[in-house]
Amino acid sequence: MENGHAPVQPTANTYAIMLLAWLRFNPDSASPTQTAAAEGHDPISLLRSIISRQVSPALVVADRAFTTNEEATQAIKALSRAAVQMGLSSVVNELGLADSLGRQVDDPLENVPEAIPVMKPSKRREDGTVSELATENPPPLPEGDVPFNLDTLRRHLGQVVLARRVLSEDVVLRQRLLEQSVYNVAVERMKRQAELFDQLGLPNKSLHSTDLRTWMWHWHQKLQARIEAEIQNLEVEERIIARLKRKPKDGMLLTPFLRLLKPEKLSLITILELMHLHGSGGVQDGMKTARALLSVGRAVESEYKAEMCKKNNISVPTSTPARAGDQNIFTNLGYRDLHARRVAARKYMEDAEEWTTEWTQLVRVKVGSFLVDCLMDVATVQRSIKDDRTGEILTEEQPAFFHSYEYQRGHRLGVIKLNPAVAERMSKDPIAETLHPRHLPMLVKPKPWLSYNNGGYLYNRTWAMRFKESREQELYLRHASDAGRLELVFAGLDVLGSTPWKINKNVFDVVLQVWNSGERFCKIPPAVPDEPEPERPPNMEFDNKARAIYLERQKAWQQAKASNHSDRCSINYKVEIARAFLGDTIYLPHNVDFRGRAYPIPPHLSHIGDDLSRGLLLFGEAKPLGERGLRWLKIHLANLYGYDKASFDERVEFVHEHLEDIYDSAERPLEGRRWWTKADDPWQCLATCIELRNALESPEPEAYECALPVHQDGTCNGLQHYAALGGDAVGAAQVNLAAADRPSDVYTYVAKMVEKSIEEDLARGHEFAKLLSGKVSRKVVKQTVMTTVYGVTFVGARDQIERQLKDRGDIPPEQCWLAASYLAKKVLESIGDLFKGAKEIQTWLNTCARLIAKSIPQDRLVQSLTEKHISRGRRSSQPRWKKEQMTSVIWTTPLGLPIVQPYRAAKRKQVMTALQTVFISDPNVPSTVNSQKQASAFPPNFIHSLDATHMMLTALECRARGITFASVHDSYWTHPSSIDQMNAIIRDTFIALHSSDVLGALAQEFRERYADYKVPLAAMRGLGMKKLTNELSRLNVCPDDIKLLQESEAQAEDEEAKDEDGVVDLTEDDDADFDEDAEKPKKKRPANDDIEGRLASTFVNLVDILPPLPQKGVFDVKAIKESQYFFS
């Protein structure tokens, strides 16, 4: 019948019989039978025939040939596996629906209502166009359109749910389905929408033409044909060029890259990428041309590599290289064993891969230009307008995109703009992002990290580090990976990614009920903004002050309204994802930022998210509480409620006193007294109330199986590292490194100091002292105190405090800015000498970074001074060596991770395209460093690399002892019963880290890495010459040159002091219209050129002028073992 030899055609019954025969007699069955016919009729072959003959797979599995439920279930699973391997997600959906009609197993989503999606308010006119809904009394829940990105999410997650019904046991196949290309999902969406309008047969096509997804479908149909034709023309041109033996334009052939994907896929990528970039880069109703071309090129590259991975059916090692029970990974022998295992696994993977090398920026731009140019030629929209005089409807076909230029900061910028009709629809149907597999948790353990760009998701390429177009970072990481120096970092990421999670059903039910009610509740914004619009003052026209206040409040109201919608969409993502994964065990693959800090790759729902995200998550496995676990569960509840500055015994007593409230919260979270809603972290508090109530109500509370994560948080962890580095006894006592009966709270200490200072101003009748008296809480000053040792400026501190004052709600918004200026000055003054040791280390780090950023390798310096200068136009007045200042601050963490600060002056490259000449920032082109940013960012980046190292060491040691572990930077999570063990590990790893002379090792690395680097004497102005004078004298630098630099330094300090005085005086000024961004008059520097000219040929060795390490204090880091509140 298949070959057409029989007079009849195969039916659903025919395929059902063949499938049943294969199930009963295939080689792996109980009664294997080897026949020639059976070999050609496996499930994949049968499914291919079923689809080619347009037979419904659901009819096949529902056929009477299957006499038992077991046989029908086996048939559904066999065809579902075949569909996943063939990339047919629609078939999996159909089989999932068929299974749901006849299944008898429990469904985790049974009786769970759907989440009401966020709606964009709209109403339709008679002609079908859409306008904003404007009513004085809005309904409790708006009616309208689901935003495109949320609708896509709901449909994609619907596939997850259907796949679980037919592949409940095969999570690897479900993960593969989950990672199916986003473009396959998008094309089905657009095609279905277009078919729907065609079926309606609307006589008035204006409704048809104003639907965004329908437009996109018609563009797609025209664009794929255009791409195929243009590629064929390009191939002819390239063959002629090759026959004439001429060099192709830009030295590259384009068709080999364009033929990597089918025209259909190229078309979809181009359309979706351009729509995603709408409104980006500060361009209204459009996007920057250079960014658009690069994004399209990069998306084509990524999709090709994902297809290669799926095509080759790359199998994934199931065991992670870091195994539980590995006690010796920190020894030389253990490390070599870990490295050998990982190299073997990587070799196994690479043998099955066909990855091409990384594309260059030029290739990406050229590919993007070709595709975008094609789209702009074929994409059109139909616009209609009614003639007011005749009543006639006039229709015109217009381009959907057009090229233009805009001016930004005095520079002409090429932009791609959207037709106003498209832009209007985009404002109502925003495509923030089409869901990518990287945005969802995994159903299986992530692929172990085998190299710097191989790990995490099974079929989508992911990098171990998040580097932002920094070629230098990638090269250092690749070199360290190839040399086998990153084994502990990879093992740490494997530990974090292999921690199993599940959705907390009890909390989710409450969240879903609150969400569907549309009311404002516990950090969930309302469906309809409930803040009243500011009233327009009657004297606004002639009272400038009243007008200014009204406009300020109106602006704040508009921002709050937009923020409400944005927050609501964000929570909608979390709720939809949590609902889709109810009943599943999920995993969160991790990678690190350039400082080594680990982050889950899925951004929407993970434990690093907000309170709601954390409240929705439990560990995937439960462990008995035990006596100590029950105690830690109570302490954890007190911490979440905000009662975290008392002793542990007092926190336990706090919980005992509120047991009635805890039971009421757990049993009647919405109908009762709602005690849990007053907590600092209400959703996590609710989860803990439920868990504690269940434990206490169980027959044996200490035997209760608990899956709730309990946290141990560092006390201002950055300051803890500074105090340990400097041996600062005073700082150590403030951040709980030293043993004490009660926990210290440095934020409250500073807040009280500020309040005392305000009281003194209040006695003198100061205006802002009256406004702020009694309102300076711990929360107001916390962020500023925390970031002081990271080098926060006055402006930064003022912005932080302004946000906190606005959140309080009891200070007029128009006065928050000036009040924050006054308060920031007080906070910075009050800190004073409190962190003296930390300040000294910060100054040392800052000075080292400044010198390094100004240095030049000796070979480059010699070359720049001896090579002939080729003049191109106007001659530059800058010395030649200034162009050679390209040295980044680079250091290696104790785990072997190289850290490269990416701060450089942007250097753009000109590329000719069909649209325009674009300038792209090519990471492969050398450029000078931003020395100021290198210096100011080094102290915080170095401390962050230390806390990341401490976390990784703790994760590895917990895995070695069989302890479940998760972390949010300096907050470490485990089961309640494991807290005591983890606490001991936290202290041991911290002591081990800081017993290794971290700063001494850093100084030694600088001396070795920058051994032959030179610093121009002229570049040392502003680097603290007073401290370097003795060093320069010892290096036999001319006394006259030293004196010249000292005078220059003194002049710079005087000007800086004047600037600071100007900023401080502003806090007393009533002028709220001060513009920080206004251009300041340039300082006169008559002597600078003279100084530079006299010192142009004088250079000193960098290692000779690096400042000495600050003297270490008397605090012994081993004392941390006795501090019970170090992490608590």
Coordinates of C-alpha atoms in Angstrom, one line a residue, residues 625 630 663 691-705:
L625 CA 14.1 17.9 60.3
L630 CA 13.3 22.3 63.7
Y663 CA -1.2 28.5 62.4
E691 CA 6.1 24.1 56.6
L692 CA 6.4 24.8 60.4
R693 CA 2.7 24.1 60.9
N694 CA 2.9 20.8 59.0
A695 CA 5.9 19.8 61.0
L696 CA 4.4 20.6 64.4
E697 CA 1.1 18.8 63.5
S698 CA 2.9 15.7 62.3
P699 CA 3.1 12.7 64.8
E700 CA 6.9 13.2 65.1
P701 CA 7.9 16.8 64.3
E702 CA 11.6 16.0 64.3
A703 CA 11.0 13.2 61.7
Y704 CA 9.0 15.5 59.4
E705 CA 10.4 15.4 55.8

